[in-house]
Short mmCIF file of C-alpha atoms in Angstrom, two decimals:
data_model
loop_
_atom_site.label_atom_id
_atom_site.label_comp_id
_atom_site.label_asym_id
_atom_site.label_seq_id
_atom_site.Cartn_x
_atom_site.Cartn_y
_atom_site.Cartn_z
CA UNK A 1 114.13 114.93 78.74
CA UNK A 2 117.18 114.62 81.01
CA UNK A 3 116.73 112.63 84.23
CA UNK A 4 118.54 113.71 87.40
CA UNK A 5 117.96 111.61 90.53
CA UNK A 6 120.86 112.93 92.63
CA UNK A 7 119.88 113.39 96.24
CA UNK A 8 116.64 111.39 95.90
CA UNK A 9 115.71 108.55 98.22
CA UNK A 10 114.56 105.21 96.81
CA UNK A 11 111.71 104.12 99.07
CA UNK A 12 109.17 102.77 96.55
CA UNK A 13 108.76 102.73 92.80
CA UNK A 14 105.59 104.73 93.34
CA UNK A 15 107.82 107.77 93.96
CA UNK A 16 109.29 107.55 90.44
CA UNK A 17 107.94 108.24 86.98
CA UNK A 18 108.09 105.60 84.25
CA UNK A 19 110.84 107.67 82.59
CA UNK A 20 112.90 107.68 85.79
CA UNK A 21 112.50 103.91 86.20
CA UNK A 22 113.50 103.51 82.56
CA UNK A 23 116.61 105.58 83.27
CA UNK A 24 117.56 103.32 86.21
CA UNK A 25 117.11 100.20 84.07
CA UNK A 26 119.22 101.63 81.25
CA UNK A 27 121.92 102.60 83.74
CA UNK A 28 121.82 99.09 85.22
CA UNK A 29 122.28 97.56 81.75
CA UNK A 30 125.31 99.83 81.22
CA UNK A 31 126.85 99.12 84.62
CA UNK A 32 126.38 95.38 84.15
CA UNK A 33 128.16 95.54 80.79
CA UNK A 34 131.06 97.44 82.37
CA UNK A 35 131.28 94.90 85.19
CA UNK A 36 131.45 92.08 82.64
CA UNK A 37 134.28 93.90 80.83
CA UNK A 38 136.21 94.35 84.05
CA UNK A 39 135.92 98.14 83.97
CA UNK A 40 136.17 99.46 87.53
CA UNK A 41 134.05 102.50 88.32
CA UNK A 42 134.96 105.51 90.43
CA UNK A 43 131.69 107.41 90.58
CA UNK A 44 131.41 106.96 94.36
CA UNK A 45 135.00 107.67 95.37
CA UNK A 46 135.12 109.53 98.66
CA UNK A 47 131.58 108.45 99.59
CA UNK A 48 130.56 106.24 102.49
CA UNK A 49 127.28 104.39 102.97
CA UNK A 50 125.77 102.50 105.89
CA UNK A 51 123.58 99.39 105.68
CA UNK A 52 120.97 99.01 108.44
CA UNK A 53 119.66 95.45 108.62
CA UNK A 54 116.88 94.49 111.01
CA UNK A 55 116.20 91.49 108.76
CA UNK A 56 118.95 89.21 107.50
CA UNK A 57 119.68 88.76 103.82
CA UNK A 58 122.19 87.24 101.42
CA UNK A 59 121.48 89.02 98.14
CA UNK A 60 120.61 92.47 99.49
CA UNK A 61 123.66 92.81 101.71
CA UNK A 62 126.10 91.39 99.17
CA UNK A 63 124.64 93.50 96.37
CA UNK A 64 124.83 96.79 98.27
CA UNK A 65 128.35 96.08 99.53
CA UNK A 66 129.77 95.03 96.17
CA UNK A 67 127.89 97.76 94.29
CA UNK A 68 129.36 100.44 96.55
CA UNK A 69 132.88 99.02 96.55
CA UNK A 70 132.86 98.53 92.77
CA UNK A 71 132.37 102.30 92.45
CA UNK A 72 134.86 103.26 95.15
CA UNK A 73 132.64 103.84 98.20
CA UNK A 74 133.22 102.68 101.74
CA UNK A 75 130.59 100.50 103.44
CA UNK A 76 129.60 100.02 107.09
CA UNK A 77 127.17 97.24 108.10
CA UNK A 78 124.97 97.53 111.19
CA UNK A 79 122.51 94.84 112.21
CA UNK A 80 119.99 94.97 115.05
CA UNK A 81 122.62 93.75 117.52
CA UNK A 82 125.15 96.45 116.64
CA UNK A 83 122.86 99.48 116.49
CA UNK A 84 120.78 101.23 119.15
CA UNK A 85 118.14 102.33 116.62
CA UNK A 86 114.66 101.92 118.05
CA UNK A 87 116.00 100.60 121.38
CA UNK A 88 118.07 103.23 123.22
CA UNK A 89 117.87 105.78 120.41
CA UNK A 90 114.90 106.91 118.36
CA UNK A 91 114.76 106.41 114.62
CA UNK A 92 114.81 110.17 114.11
CA UNK A 93 117.92 110.64 116.26
CA UNK A 94 119.66 107.71 114.58
CA UNK A 95 118.88 109.18 111.16
CA UNK A 96 120.29 112.58 112.13
CA UNK A 97 123.51 111.03 113.40
CA UNK A 98 124.02 108.72 110.44
CA UNK A 99 123.19 111.51 108.00
CA UNK A 100 126.11 113.53 109.37
CA UNK A 101 128.54 110.63 109.05
CA UNK A 102 127.42 108.86 105.87
CA UNK A 103 126.47 109.95 102.37
CA UNK A 104 123.66 107.38 102.03
CA UNK A 105 121.68 104.92 104.15
CA UNK A 106 120.18 101.54 103.23
CA UNK A 107 117.47 100.03 105.44
CA UNK A 108 116.11 96.47 105.40
CA UNK A 109 113.53 95.61 108.00
CA UNK A 110 109.85 95.65 108.78
CA UNK A 111 107.70 98.78 108.78
CA UNK A 112 107.68 101.08 105.75
CA UNK A 113 107.33 104.00 108.16
CA UNK A 114 110.88 103.35 109.42
CA UNK A 115 112.53 103.79 106.04
CA UNK A 116 110.33 106.83 105.42
CA UNK A 117 111.39 108.41 108.74
CA UNK A 118 115.04 107.72 107.99
CA UNK A 119 114.64 109.56 104.70
CA UNK A 120 112.77 112.45 106.29
CA UNK A 121 115.27 112.98 109.12
CA UNK A 122 118.71 112.05 107.74
CA UNK A 123 119.25 114.62 105.00
CA UNK A 124 120.87 112.02 102.72
CA UNK A 125 119.52 109.49 100.20
CA UNK A 126 117.89 106.47 101.82
CA UNK A 127 117.34 103.18 99.96
CA UNK A 128 114.70 100.60 100.78
CA UNK A 129 116.25 97.12 100.93
CA UNK A 130 112.91 95.54 101.93
CA UNK A 131 109.95 96.28 104.18
CA UNK A 132 106.79 94.40 105.03
CA UNK A 133 104.90 96.04 102.15
CA UNK A 134 107.51 96.75 99.47
CA UNK A 135 110.73 95.54 97.87
CA UNK A 136 111.60 98.04 95.13
CA UNK A 137 115.22 97.03 94.50
CA UNK A 138 114.02 93.47 93.83
CA UNK A 139 111.48 94.66 91.28
CA UNK A 140 114.14 96.67 89.44
CA UNK A 141 116.27 93.52 89.22
CA UNK A 142 113.25 91.56 88.03
CA UNK A 143 112.48 94.09 85.30
CA UNK A 144 116.10 94.00 84.14
CA UNK A 145 115.93 90.19 84.01
CA UNK A 146 112.71 90.26 82.01
CA UNK A 147 114.30 92.60 79.48
CA UNK A 148 117.17 90.14 79.10
CA UNK A 149 114.97 87.07 78.61
CA UNK A 150 111.60 88.12 77.16
CA UNK A 151 111.57 89.39 73.58
CA UNK A 152 108.90 91.99 74.22
CA UNK A 153 108.84 95.56 75.53
CA UNK A 154 107.82 95.69 79.17
CA UNK A 155 104.39 97.14 78.37
CA UNK A 156 103.57 93.97 76.43
CA UNK A 157 104.63 91.58 79.21
CA UNK A 158 102.24 89.65 81.46
CA UNK A 159 103.44 88.77 84.97
CA UNK A 160 101.53 86.31 87.17
CA UNK A 161 102.45 86.22 90.85
CA UNK A 162 101.35 82.89 92.32
CA UNK A 163 100.74 82.23 96.02
CA UNK A 164 100.30 84.62 98.95
CA UNK A 165 98.99 87.62 97.05
CA UNK A 166 99.10 89.78 100.19
CA UNK A 167 102.86 89.74 100.67
CA UNK A 168 105.41 92.45 99.97
CA UNK A 169 106.54 90.95 96.65
CA UNK A 170 102.98 90.85 95.33
CA UNK A 171 102.48 94.49 96.33
CA UNK A 172 105.87 95.54 94.93
CA UNK A 173 104.95 93.88 91.63
CA UNK A 174 101.65 95.77 91.56
CA UNK A 175 103.59 99.02 91.84
CA UNK A 176 106.22 98.05 89.27
CA UNK A 177 103.75 96.78 86.70
CA UNK A 178 101.47 99.77 87.18
CA UNK A 179 104.34 102.17 86.57
CA UNK A 180 105.66 100.37 83.49
CA UNK A 181 102.30 99.69 81.83
CA UNK A 182 102.43 95.92 82.32
CA UNK A 183 99.76 93.24 82.76
CA UNK A 184 99.90 91.96 86.36
CA UNK A 185 97.90 89.12 87.89
CA UNK A 186 97.99 88.19 91.56
CA UNK A 187 96.81 84.56 91.53
CA UNK A 188 96.00 82.90 94.85
CA UNK A 189 93.25 81.44 97.04
CA UNK A 190 90.05 83.45 97.52
CA UNK A 191 90.72 83.83 101.24
CA UNK A 192 94.00 85.61 100.54
CA UNK A 193 92.69 87.55 97.54
CA UNK A 194 90.07 89.02 99.86
CA UNK A 195 92.86 90.11 102.21
CA UNK A 196 94.80 92.23 99.70
CA UNK A 197 95.34 95.73 101.11
CA UNK A 198 92.67 97.89 99.43
CA UNK A 199 94.86 101.00 99.64
CA UNK A 200 97.74 99.26 97.84
CA UNK A 201 95.37 98.00 95.17
CA UNK A 202 93.72 101.40 94.72
CA UNK A 203 97.05 103.20 94.39
CA UNK A 204 98.34 100.69 91.85
CA UNK A 205 95.14 100.82 89.80
CA UNK A 206 95.14 104.62 89.81
CA UNK A 207 98.61 104.60 88.24
CA UNK A 208 97.61 101.77 85.90
CA UNK A 209 94.78 103.92 84.56
CA UNK A 210 97.39 106.43 83.41
CA UNK A 211 99.95 103.99 81.98
CA UNK A 212 97.70 101.38 80.36
CA UNK A 213 98.65 98.69 82.87
CA UNK A 214 96.27 96.03 84.17
CA UNK A 215 96.15 94.90 87.82
CA UNK A 216 94.08 91.79 88.56
CA UNK A 217 93.60 89.79 91.77
CA UNK A 218 91.99 86.40 91.21
CA UNK A 219 91.77 82.72 92.14
CA UNK A 220 90.87 81.71 88.57
CA UNK A 221 93.56 79.58 86.94
CA UNK A 222 92.44 80.85 83.53
CA UNK A 223 94.46 83.94 84.43
CA UNK A 224 97.64 81.92 83.87
CA UNK A 225 97.03 81.79 80.12
CA UNK A 226 99.45 83.94 78.15
CA UNK A 227 101.79 84.63 81.07
CA UNK A 228 105.32 85.59 80.11
CA UNK A 229 106.50 85.42 83.73
CA UNK A 230 105.47 83.04 86.52
CA UNK A 231 106.65 84.42 89.85
CA UNK A 232 106.35 83.04 93.36
CA UNK A 233 107.72 83.48 96.87
CA UNK A 234 108.05 81.35 100.00
CA UNK A 235 104.90 80.72 102.03
CA UNK A 236 106.44 81.27 105.48
CA UNK A 237 109.68 82.76 106.76
CA UNK A 238 111.83 81.91 109.78
CA UNK A 239 109.87 82.91 112.86
CA UNK A 240 106.53 82.18 111.21
CA UNK A 241 106.49 78.46 111.91
CA UNK A 242 103.16 78.64 113.71
CA UNK A 243 101.54 79.80 110.47
CA UNK A 244 102.84 76.90 108.39
CA UNK A 245 99.93 74.44 108.77
CA UNK A 246 97.42 77.04 107.59
CA UNK A 247 99.70 78.34 104.82
CA UNK A 248 100.23 74.81 103.51
CA UNK A 249 96.48 74.17 103.54
CA UNK A 250 95.74 77.36 101.64
CA UNK A 251 98.64 77.45 99.23
CA UNK A 252 99.40 73.85 98.24
CA UNK A 253 96.89 74.12 95.34
CA UNK A 254 98.97 77.09 94.16
CA UNK A 255 102.36 75.37 94.27
CA UNK A 256 104.21 76.13 91.03
CA UNK A 257 104.40 72.79 89.25
CA UNK A 258 104.84 71.65 85.67
CA UNK A 259 101.06 71.27 85.51
CA UNK A 260 100.53 74.86 86.63
CA UNK A 261 103.01 76.43 84.22
CA UNK A 262 101.54 74.40 81.36
CA UNK A 263 98.38 76.48 81.81
CA UNK A 264 100.30 79.52 80.52
CA UNK A 265 100.20 77.85 77.08
CA UNK A 266 103.49 79.67 76.55
CA UNK A 267 106.53 77.40 76.14
CA UNK A 268 108.76 80.49 76.35
CA UNK A 269 107.52 81.61 79.78
CA UNK A 270 110.20 82.34 82.39
CA UNK A 271 110.10 81.31 86.04
CA UNK A 272 111.26 83.88 88.59
CA UNK A 273 111.70 83.92 92.36
CA UNK A 274 113.17 86.55 94.69
CA UNK A 275 114.93 83.82 96.76
CA UNK A 276 115.51 82.10 99.06
CA UNK A 277 113.27 79.29 97.87
CA UNK A 278 111.99 76.01 99.27
CA UNK A 279 112.12 73.87 96.12
CA UNK A 280 113.57 70.71 97.66
CA UNK A 281 114.27 69.31 101.13
CA UNK A 282 117.92 70.35 101.35
CA UNK A 283 117.29 73.12 103.89
CA UNK A 284 116.84 72.67 107.62
CA UNK A 285 113.44 74.34 107.67
CA UNK A 286 111.92 72.39 104.75
CA UNK A 287 113.28 69.07 106.03
CA UNK A 288 112.04 69.66 109.60
CA UNK A 289 108.60 70.73 108.41
CA UNK A 290 108.32 67.68 106.14
CA UNK A 291 109.00 65.46 109.17
CA UNK A 292 106.00 67.15 110.77
CA UNK A 293 103.91 66.39 107.68
CA UNK A 294 104.08 69.81 106.01
CA UNK A 295 105.46 70.17 102.49
CA UNK A 296 106.34 73.87 102.39
CA UNK A 297 107.79 73.87 98.86
CA UNK A 298 106.21 76.73 96.92
CA UNK A 299 107.71 75.41 93.68
CA UNK A 300 108.88 72.00 92.56
CA UNK A 301 112.52 71.42 91.79
CA UNK A 302 111.57 70.50 88.21
CA UNK A 303 110.37 74.05 87.62
CA UNK A 304 112.95 75.81 89.80
CA UNK A 305 115.86 74.04 88.11
CA UNK A 306 114.26 73.72 84.69
CA UNK A 307 115.17 75.38 81.41
CA UNK A 308 112.67 78.21 81.86
CA UNK A 309 114.05 79.26 85.24
CA UNK A 310 116.09 82.47 85.36
CA UNK A 311 116.31 82.76 89.16
CA UNK A 312 120.09 83.03 89.32
CA UNK A 313 120.30 85.64 86.56
CA UNK A 314 117.69 87.50 88.58
CA UNK A 315 119.76 87.17 91.77
CA UNK A 316 122.85 88.54 90.05
CA UNK A 317 120.85 91.46 88.70
CA UNK A 318 120.20 92.64 92.25
CA UNK A 319 123.82 93.83 92.16
CA UNK A 320 123.51 95.75 88.92
CA UNK A 321 120.21 97.47 89.68
CA UNK A 322 121.22 98.35 93.24
CA UNK A 323 124.41 99.81 91.84
CA UNK A 324 122.34 101.87 89.42
CA UNK A 325 120.17 103.21 92.26
CA UNK A 326 123.13 104.13 94.44
CA UNK A 327 125.08 105.75 91.59
CA UNK A 328 122.06 107.65 90.28
CA UNK A 329 121.11 109.07 93.68
CA UNK A 330 124.57 109.62 95.17
CA UNK A 331 127.21 110.20 92.48
#
């Protein structure tokens, strides 16, 4: 059956059928191949998009800008200092203005309700670049990367997310795995497992019941056995320094080490990370925290830089999957 996503917003993978997600992945594979061949696209000629960033980013901003320009679109970037959204102008009013000027809007920030209101009020496609509870463009890139490196169909792949199982990447993975019929394990300390949003879990498991997926939340390291993908994320972001002592206490036993990945009993596992990562002490934040006695590395450098790591392929694939989303919904 033909898939037509033109005019649709991309707020969460839960809004899309498995067939529609499959279409986006296939399109991303095709667009990546064209990029590698030096074939310039023109599917977005005459279009203009705006990027709204309340949270900073390297990969998301660069990927949206290059994706749009590769296909002929113009790009405007607005951060929290250069926009009145939410300060002197309501989100609804901002959306109505931007929707009259631009053909599409990307938002990266905090509350999911903001990206949803932008979509409801703007009249143009809106794309979620990250919120506190979801990161759908990252999951698309991760699925593309898995297809490139794991010799199994997605519905035979087991993903284990290690660490703070309550964060947006853990939830986004629940949604992605549920939709694509995958085996997902959120592996972390009991205290954090107990804090997983019950609504997120219920929604993911309801979809999983239809697709044959499995969604597990556990502190049992036996769940690592058979993993094809070991995934983790940082324990604390800039601005969350006061939480670091408690995060280190809770999550140090769940640091991704050679000993942990050995429990997969799968020498072909791949290590993935959405980045940025604290895997050494070459960043200001990790070095300063270590001086205070807190090792905030969520993964050792041996794993991060090892032969099973595909983190930089994954980072590149943000470009190709974001391009697929923008082309599919706007061209």
